[in-house]
mmCIF file of C-alpha atoms in Angstrom:
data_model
loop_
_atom_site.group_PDB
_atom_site.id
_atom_site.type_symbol
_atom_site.label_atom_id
_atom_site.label_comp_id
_atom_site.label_asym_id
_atom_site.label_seq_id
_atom_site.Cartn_x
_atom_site.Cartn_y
_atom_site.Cartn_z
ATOM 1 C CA UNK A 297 142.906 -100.634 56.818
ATOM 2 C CA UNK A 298 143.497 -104.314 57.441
ATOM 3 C CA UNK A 299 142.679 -107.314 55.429
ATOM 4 C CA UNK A 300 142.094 -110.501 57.901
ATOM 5 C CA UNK A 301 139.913 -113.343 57.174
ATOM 6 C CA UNK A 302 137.313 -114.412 59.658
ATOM 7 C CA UNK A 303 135.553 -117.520 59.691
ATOM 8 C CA UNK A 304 132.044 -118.526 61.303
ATOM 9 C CA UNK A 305 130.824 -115.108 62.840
ATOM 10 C CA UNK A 306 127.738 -112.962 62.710
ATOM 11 C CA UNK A 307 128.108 -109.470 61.301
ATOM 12 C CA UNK A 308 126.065 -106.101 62.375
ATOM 13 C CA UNK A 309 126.024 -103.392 59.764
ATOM 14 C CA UNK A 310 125.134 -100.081 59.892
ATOM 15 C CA UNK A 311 122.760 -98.399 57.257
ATOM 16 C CA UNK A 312 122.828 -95.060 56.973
ATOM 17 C CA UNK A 313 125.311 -92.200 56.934
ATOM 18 C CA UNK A 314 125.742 -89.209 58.707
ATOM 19 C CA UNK A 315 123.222 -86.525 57.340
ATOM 20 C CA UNK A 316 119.771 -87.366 58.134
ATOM 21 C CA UNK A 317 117.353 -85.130 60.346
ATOM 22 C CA UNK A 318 117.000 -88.220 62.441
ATOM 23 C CA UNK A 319 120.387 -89.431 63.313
ATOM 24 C CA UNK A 320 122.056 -86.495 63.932
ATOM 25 C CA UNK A 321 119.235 -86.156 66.658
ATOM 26 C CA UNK A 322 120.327 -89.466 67.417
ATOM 27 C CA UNK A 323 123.968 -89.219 67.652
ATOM 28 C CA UNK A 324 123.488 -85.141 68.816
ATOM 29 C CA UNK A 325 125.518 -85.251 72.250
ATOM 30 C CA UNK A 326 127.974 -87.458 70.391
ATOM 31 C CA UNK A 327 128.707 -85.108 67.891
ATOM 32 C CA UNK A 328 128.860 -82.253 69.857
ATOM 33 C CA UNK A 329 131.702 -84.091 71.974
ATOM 34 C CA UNK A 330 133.331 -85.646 69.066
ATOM 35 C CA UNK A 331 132.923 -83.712 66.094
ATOM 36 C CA UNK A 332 130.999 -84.540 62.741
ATOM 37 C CA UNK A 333 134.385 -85.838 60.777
ATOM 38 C CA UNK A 334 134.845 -88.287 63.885
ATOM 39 C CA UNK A 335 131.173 -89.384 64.017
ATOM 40 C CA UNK A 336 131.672 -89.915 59.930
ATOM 41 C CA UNK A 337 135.036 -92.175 60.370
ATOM 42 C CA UNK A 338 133.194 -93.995 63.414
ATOM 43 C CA UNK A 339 130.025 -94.594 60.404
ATOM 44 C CA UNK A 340 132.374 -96.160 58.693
ATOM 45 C CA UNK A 341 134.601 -98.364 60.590
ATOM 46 C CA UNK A 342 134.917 -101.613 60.351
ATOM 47 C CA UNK A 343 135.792 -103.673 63.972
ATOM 48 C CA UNK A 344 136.196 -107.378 64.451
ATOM 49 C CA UNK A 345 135.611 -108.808 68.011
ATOM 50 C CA UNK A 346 137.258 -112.063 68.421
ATOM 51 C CA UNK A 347 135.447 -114.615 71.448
ATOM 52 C CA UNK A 348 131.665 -113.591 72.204
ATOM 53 C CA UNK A 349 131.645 -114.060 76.116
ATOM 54 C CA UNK A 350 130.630 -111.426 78.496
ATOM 55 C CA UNK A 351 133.334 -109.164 78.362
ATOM 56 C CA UNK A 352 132.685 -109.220 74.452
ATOM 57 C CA UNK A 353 128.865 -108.490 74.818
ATOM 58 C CA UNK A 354 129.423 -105.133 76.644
ATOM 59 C CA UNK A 355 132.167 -104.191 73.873
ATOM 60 C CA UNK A 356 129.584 -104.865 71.060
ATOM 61 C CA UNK A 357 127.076 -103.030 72.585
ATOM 62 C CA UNK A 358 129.187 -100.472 73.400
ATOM 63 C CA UNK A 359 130.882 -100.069 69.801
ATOM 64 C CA UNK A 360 127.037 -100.438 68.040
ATOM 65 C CA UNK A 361 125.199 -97.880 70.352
ATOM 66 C CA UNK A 362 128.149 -95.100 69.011
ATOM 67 C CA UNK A 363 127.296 -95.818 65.405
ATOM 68 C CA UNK A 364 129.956 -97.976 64.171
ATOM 69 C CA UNK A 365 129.547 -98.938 60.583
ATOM 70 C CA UNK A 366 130.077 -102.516 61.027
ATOM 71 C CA UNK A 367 130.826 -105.195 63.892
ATOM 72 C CA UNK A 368 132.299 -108.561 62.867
ATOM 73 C CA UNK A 369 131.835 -111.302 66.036
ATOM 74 C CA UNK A 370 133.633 -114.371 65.737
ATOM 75 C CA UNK A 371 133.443 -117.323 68.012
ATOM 76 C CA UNK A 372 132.643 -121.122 66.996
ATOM 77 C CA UNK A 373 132.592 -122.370 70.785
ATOM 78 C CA UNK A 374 128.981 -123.093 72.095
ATOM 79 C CA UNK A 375 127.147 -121.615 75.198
ATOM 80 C CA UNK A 376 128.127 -123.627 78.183
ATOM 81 C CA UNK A 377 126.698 -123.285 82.049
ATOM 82 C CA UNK A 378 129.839 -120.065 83.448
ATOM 83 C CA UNK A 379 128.209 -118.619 80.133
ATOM 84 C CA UNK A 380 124.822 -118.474 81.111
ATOM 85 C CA UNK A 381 125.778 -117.578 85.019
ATOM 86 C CA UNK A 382 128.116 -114.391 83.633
ATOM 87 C CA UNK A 383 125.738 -113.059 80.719
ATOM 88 C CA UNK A 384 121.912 -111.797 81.366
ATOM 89 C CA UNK A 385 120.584 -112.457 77.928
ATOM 90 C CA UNK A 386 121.841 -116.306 78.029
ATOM 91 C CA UNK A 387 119.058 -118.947 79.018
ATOM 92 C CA UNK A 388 119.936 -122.485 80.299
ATOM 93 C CA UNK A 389 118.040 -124.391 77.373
ATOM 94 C CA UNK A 390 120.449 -122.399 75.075
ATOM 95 C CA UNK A 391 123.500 -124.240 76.428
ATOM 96 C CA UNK A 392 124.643 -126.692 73.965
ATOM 97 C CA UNK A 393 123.982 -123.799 71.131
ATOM 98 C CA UNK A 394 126.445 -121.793 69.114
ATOM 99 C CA UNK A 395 127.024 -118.653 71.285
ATOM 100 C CA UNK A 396 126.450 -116.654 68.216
ATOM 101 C CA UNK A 397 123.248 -117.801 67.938
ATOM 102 C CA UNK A 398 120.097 -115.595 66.833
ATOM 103 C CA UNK A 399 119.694 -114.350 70.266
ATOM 104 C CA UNK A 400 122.926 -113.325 70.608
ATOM 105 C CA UNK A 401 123.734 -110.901 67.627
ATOM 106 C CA UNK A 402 119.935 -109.785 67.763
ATOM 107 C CA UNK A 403 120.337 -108.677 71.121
ATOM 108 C CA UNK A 404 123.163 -106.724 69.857
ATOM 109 C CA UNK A 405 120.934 -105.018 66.145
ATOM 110 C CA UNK A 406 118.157 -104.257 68.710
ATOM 111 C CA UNK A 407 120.026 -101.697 71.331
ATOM 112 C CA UNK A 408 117.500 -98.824 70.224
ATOM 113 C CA UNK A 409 118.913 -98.619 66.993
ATOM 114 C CA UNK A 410 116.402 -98.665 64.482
ATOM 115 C CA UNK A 411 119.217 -98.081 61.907
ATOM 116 C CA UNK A 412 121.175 -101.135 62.462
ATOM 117 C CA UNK A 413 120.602 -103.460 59.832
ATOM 118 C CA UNK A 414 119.859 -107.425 60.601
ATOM 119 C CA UNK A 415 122.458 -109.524 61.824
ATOM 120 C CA UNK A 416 123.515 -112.589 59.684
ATOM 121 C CA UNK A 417 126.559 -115.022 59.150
ATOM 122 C CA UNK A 418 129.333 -113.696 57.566
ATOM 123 C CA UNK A 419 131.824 -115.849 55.566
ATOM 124 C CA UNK A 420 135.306 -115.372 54.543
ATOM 125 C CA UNK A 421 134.962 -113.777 51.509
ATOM 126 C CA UNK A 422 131.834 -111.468 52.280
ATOM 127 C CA UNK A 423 133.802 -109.493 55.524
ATOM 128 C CA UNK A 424 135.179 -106.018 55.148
ATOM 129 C CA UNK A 425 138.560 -105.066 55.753
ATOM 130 C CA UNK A 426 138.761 -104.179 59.488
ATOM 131 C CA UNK A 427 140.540 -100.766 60.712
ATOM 132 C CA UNK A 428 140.513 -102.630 64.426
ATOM 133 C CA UNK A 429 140.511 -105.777 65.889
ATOM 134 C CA UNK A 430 139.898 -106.732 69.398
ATOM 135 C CA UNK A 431 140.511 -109.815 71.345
ATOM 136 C CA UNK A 432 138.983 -110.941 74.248
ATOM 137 C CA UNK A 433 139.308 -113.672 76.842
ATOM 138 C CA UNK A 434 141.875 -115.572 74.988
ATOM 139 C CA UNK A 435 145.252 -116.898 76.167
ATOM 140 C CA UNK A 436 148.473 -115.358 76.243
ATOM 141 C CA UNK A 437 150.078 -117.123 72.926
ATOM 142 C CA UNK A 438 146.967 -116.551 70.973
ATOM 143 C CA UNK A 439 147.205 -113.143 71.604
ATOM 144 C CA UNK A 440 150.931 -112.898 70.540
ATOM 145 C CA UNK A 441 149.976 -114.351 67.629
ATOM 146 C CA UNK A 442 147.098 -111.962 66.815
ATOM 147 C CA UNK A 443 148.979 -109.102 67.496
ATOM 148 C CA UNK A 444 151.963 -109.933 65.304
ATOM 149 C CA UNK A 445 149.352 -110.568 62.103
ATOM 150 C CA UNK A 446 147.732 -107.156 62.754
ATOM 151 C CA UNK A 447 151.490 -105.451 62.614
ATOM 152 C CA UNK A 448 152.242 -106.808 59.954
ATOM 153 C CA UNK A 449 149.034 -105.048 57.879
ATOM 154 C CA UNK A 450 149.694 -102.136 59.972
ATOM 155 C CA UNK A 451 145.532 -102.620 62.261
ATOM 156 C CA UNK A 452 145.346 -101.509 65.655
ATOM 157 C CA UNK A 453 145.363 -104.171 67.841
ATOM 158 C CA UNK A 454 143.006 -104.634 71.556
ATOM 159 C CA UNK A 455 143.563 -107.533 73.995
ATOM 160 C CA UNK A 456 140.841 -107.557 76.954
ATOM 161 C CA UNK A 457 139.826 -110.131 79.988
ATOM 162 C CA UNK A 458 138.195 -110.936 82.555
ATOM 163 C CA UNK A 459 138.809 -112.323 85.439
ATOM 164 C CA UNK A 460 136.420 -112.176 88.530
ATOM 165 C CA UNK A 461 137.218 -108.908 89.838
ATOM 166 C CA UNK A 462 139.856 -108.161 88.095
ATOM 167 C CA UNK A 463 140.686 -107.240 84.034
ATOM 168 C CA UNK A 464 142.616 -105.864 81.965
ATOM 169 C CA UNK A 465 142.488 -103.944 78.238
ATOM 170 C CA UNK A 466 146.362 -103.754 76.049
ATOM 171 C CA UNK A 467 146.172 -101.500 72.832
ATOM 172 C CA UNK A 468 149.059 -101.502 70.313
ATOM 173 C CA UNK A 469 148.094 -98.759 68.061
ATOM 174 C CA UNK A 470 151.144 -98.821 66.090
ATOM 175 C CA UNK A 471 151.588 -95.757 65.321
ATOM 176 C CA UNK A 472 149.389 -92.847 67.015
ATOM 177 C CA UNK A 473 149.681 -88.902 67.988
ATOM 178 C CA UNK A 474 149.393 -88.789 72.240
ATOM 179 C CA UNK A 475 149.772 -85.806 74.258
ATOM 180 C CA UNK A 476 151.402 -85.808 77.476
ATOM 181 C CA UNK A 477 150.841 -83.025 80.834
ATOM 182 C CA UNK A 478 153.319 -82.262 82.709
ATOM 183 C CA UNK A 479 154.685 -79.075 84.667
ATOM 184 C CA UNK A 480 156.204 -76.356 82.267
ATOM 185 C CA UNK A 481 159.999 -76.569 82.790
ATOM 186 C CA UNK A 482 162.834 -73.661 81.927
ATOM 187 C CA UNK A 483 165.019 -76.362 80.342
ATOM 188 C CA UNK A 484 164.495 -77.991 76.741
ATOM 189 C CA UNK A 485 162.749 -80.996 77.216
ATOM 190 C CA UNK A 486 164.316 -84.096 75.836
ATOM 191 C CA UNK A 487 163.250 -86.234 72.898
ATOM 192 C CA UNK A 488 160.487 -88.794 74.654
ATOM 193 C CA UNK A 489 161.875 -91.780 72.997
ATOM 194 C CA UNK A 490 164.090 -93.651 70.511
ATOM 195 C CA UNK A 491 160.526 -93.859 68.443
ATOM 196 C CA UNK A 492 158.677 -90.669 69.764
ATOM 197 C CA UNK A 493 158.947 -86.969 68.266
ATOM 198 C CA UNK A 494 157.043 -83.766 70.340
ATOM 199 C CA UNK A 495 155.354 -82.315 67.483
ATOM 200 C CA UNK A 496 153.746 -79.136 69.431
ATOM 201 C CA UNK A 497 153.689 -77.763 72.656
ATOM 202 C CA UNK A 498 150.458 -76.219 74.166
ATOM 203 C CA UNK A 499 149.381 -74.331 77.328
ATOM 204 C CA UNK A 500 146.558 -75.624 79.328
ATOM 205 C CA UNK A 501 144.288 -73.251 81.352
ATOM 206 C CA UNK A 502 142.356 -73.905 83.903
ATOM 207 C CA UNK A 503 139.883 -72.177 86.091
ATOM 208 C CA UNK A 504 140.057 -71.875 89.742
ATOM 209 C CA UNK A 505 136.255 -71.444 91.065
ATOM 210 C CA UNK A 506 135.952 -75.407 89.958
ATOM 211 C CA UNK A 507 134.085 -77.455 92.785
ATOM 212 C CA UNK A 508 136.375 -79.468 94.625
ATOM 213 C CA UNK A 509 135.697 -83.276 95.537
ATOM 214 C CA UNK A 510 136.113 -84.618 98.549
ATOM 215 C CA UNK A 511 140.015 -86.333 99.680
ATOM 216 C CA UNK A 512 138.253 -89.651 99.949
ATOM 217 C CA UNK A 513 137.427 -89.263 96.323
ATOM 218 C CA UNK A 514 140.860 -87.966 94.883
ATOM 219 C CA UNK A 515 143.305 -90.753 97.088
ATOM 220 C CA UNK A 516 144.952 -93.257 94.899
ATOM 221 C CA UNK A 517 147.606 -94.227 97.094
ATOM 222 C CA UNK A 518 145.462 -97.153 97.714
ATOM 223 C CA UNK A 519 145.126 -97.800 93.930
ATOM 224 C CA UNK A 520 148.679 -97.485 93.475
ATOM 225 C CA UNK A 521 149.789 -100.092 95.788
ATOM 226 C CA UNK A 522 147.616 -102.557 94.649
ATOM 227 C CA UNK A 523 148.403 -101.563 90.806
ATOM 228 C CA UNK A 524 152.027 -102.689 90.469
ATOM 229 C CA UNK A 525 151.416 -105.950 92.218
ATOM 230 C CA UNK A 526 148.723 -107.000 90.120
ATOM 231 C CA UNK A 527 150.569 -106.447 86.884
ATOM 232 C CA UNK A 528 153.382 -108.560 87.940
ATOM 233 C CA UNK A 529 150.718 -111.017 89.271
ATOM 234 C CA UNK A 530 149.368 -110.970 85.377
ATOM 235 C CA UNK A 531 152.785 -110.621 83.917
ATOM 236 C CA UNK A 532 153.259 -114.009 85.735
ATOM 237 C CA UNK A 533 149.987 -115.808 84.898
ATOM 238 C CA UNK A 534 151.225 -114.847 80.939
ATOM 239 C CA UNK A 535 154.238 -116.741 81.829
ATOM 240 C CA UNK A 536 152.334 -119.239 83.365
ATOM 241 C CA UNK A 537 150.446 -119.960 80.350
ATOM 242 C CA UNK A 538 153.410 -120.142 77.948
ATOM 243 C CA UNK A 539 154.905 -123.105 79.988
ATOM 244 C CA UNK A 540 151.693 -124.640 80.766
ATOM 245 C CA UNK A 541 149.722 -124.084 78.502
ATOM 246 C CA UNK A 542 146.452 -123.750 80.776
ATOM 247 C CA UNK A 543 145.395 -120.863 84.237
ATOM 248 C CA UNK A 544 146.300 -121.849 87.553
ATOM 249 C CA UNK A 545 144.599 -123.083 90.164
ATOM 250 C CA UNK A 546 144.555 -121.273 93.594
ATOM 251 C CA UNK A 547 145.952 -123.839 96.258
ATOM 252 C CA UNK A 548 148.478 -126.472 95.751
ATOM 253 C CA UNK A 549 151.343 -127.078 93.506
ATOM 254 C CA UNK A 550 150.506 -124.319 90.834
ATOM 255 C CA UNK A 551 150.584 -121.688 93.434
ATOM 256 C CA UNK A 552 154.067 -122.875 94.598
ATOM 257 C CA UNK A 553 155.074 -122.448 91.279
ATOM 258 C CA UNK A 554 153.454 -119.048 90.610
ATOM 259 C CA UNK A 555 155.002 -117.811 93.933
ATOM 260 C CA UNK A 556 158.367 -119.018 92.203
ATOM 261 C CA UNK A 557 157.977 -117.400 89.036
ATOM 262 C CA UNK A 558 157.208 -114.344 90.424
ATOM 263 C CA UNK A 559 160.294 -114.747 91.910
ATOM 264 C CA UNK A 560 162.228 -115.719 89.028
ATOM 265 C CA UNK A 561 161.059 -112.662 86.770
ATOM 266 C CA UNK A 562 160.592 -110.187 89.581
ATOM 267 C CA UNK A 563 163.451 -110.667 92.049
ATOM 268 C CA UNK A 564 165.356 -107.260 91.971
ATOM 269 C CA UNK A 565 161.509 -105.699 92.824
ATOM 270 C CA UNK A 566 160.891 -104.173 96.365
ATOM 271 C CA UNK A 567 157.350 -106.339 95.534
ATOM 272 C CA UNK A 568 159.275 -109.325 95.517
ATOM 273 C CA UNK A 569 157.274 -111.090 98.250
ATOM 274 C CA UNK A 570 153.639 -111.473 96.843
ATOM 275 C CA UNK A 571 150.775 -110.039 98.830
ATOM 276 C CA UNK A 572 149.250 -113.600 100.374
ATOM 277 C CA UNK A 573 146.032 -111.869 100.554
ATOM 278 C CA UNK A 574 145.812 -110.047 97.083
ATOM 279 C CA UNK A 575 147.844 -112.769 95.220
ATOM 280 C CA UNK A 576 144.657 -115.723 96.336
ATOM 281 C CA UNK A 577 141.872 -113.312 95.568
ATOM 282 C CA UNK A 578 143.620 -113.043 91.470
ATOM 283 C CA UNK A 579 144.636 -116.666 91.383
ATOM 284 C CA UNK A 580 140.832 -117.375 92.982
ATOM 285 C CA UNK A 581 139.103 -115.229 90.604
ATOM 286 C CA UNK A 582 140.365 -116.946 87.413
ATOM 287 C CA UNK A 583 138.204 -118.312 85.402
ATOM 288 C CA UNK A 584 134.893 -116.306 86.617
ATOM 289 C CA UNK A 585 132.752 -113.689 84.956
ATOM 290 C CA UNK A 586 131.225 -111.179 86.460
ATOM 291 C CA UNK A 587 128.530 -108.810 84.669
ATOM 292 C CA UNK A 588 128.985 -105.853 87.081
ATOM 293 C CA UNK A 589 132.419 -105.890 86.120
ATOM 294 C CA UNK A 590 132.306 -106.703 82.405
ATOM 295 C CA UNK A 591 130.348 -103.902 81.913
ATOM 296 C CA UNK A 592 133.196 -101.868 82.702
ATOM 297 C CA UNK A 593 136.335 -103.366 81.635
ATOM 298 C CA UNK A 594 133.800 -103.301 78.198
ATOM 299 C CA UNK A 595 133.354 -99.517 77.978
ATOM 300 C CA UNK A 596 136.756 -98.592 78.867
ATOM 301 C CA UNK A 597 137.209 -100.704 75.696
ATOM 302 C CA UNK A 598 134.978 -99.317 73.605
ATOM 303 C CA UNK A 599 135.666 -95.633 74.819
ATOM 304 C CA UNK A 600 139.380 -96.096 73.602
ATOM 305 C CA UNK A 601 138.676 -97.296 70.759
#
């Protein structure tokens, strides 16, 4: 567990633990997927969520409805008019307010959980030690920053954003157990990595009367092509950040320069000549939040951690 200090935020605690009639019938598919050991760590984790934008709001409600034990927002910025066009629960005569405001975090108690106690402000001294923290919407310094603080105490670290269509989640877990598929091979397999250890080797079975789906469904090829691109298209914007401290605009001299970093970091690439097309529709959707969207960059979030 981690020991961070978080300033103005609101905080969402659970009540109860495991063992009641009620919420096991509550949490029933859960723990039949999960286990009743997981559900119990789950009870009692403790997750900060840093920015409380869109992308944040489908986290939080992601993280409560699975019976977290506690949910620490912070965000001192105020609702402003891209707030209240990106999130459904946002009014315009709430602009001008704290985004945490009472709407905000209620929103978040109320998700059919009875057992979620009220939502209040939290201050410095009255948070719990967080076992994750997760960052969202925030530029690429702050984020270095972030992550280097929760290495240091050893917390699992999530970055997140949004931006129009596209997103993106980063885990550092420090140190984790992963398993890996591959073909079974007559030779030894290596070690993974300077860092990584294979710890046990198991045989997968599988059944063969399994419906299959259609090619259009299984194709990534598609997927693929547009997958490496838009990492080096984020790599860049990162990079774009550091030296100018701000996003890019779509047309004129900033995409002259973007073209040219990507060029700079990316020239022994066979991608080395940006897609025209792909490269305005990321550069356009900067700065835009879309719910549709949000709600899934949010639960691949919450689902990993």
């Amino acid at each position: 567990m981690a020991t961070i200090g978080a300033g103005e935020g609101a905080l969402v605690q659970n009540r109860s633990l495991i063992g009641g009639v009620d919420e096991i019938a509550l949490y029933d598919r859960q723990i039949r997927l999960l286990g009743v050991k997981t559900q119990e760590k789950l009870k009692s984790a403790h997750v900060l969520l840093i920015t409380a934008k869109a992308l944040a709001y489908e986290i939080a409600r992601n993280l409560v409805l699975t019976g977290i034990g506690s949910l620490t927002i912070l965000d001192p910025a105020v609702v402003t008019a891209e707030d209240v066009g990106g999130q459904f629960f946002l009014s315009e005569n709430q602009i001008g307010e704290k985004v945490l405001s009472h709407s905000w975090y209620t929103m978040i108690s109320q998700a059919d959980r009875p057992n979620l106690a009220s939502a209040g402000r939290g201050s410095t001294d009255s948070q719990p030690r967080f076992d994750v923290i997760i960052a969202t919407d925030l530029d690429f310094q702050t984020y270095t920053i972030i992550n280097k603080a929760c290495r240091m105490v050893n917390c699992p670290f999530y970055a997140a954003a949004l931006h129009g269509f596209y997103g993106y989640v980063f885990v550092d877990l420090i140190s984790h157990d992963f398993a890996i598929e591959r073909e079974k091979s007559n030779i030894a397999p290596p070690q993974e990595t300077s860092t990584g250890t294979i710890l046990n080797i198991t045989t997968k079975k599988e059944i063969d009367n399994v419906s299959l789906l259609l090619d259009e469904f299984t194709r990534t090829t598609h997927i693929q092509k547009e997958a490496v691109p838009l990492l080096i298209y984020l790599q860049t914007l990162w990079e774009f950040q550091k030296r100018f401290d701000r996003l890019p605009n779509s047309s004129g001299s900033d995409l002259d320069v973007f073209n040219s970093l990507i060029k700079e970091r990316y020239f022994d690439l066979d991608q080395v000549t940006p897609d025209a097309e792909l490269l305005f529709s990321f550069l356009h959707n900067l700065r835009k939040e879309l719910s549709p969207v949000a709600a899934f960059v949010g639960s691949c979030v919450s689902v990993r951690t």
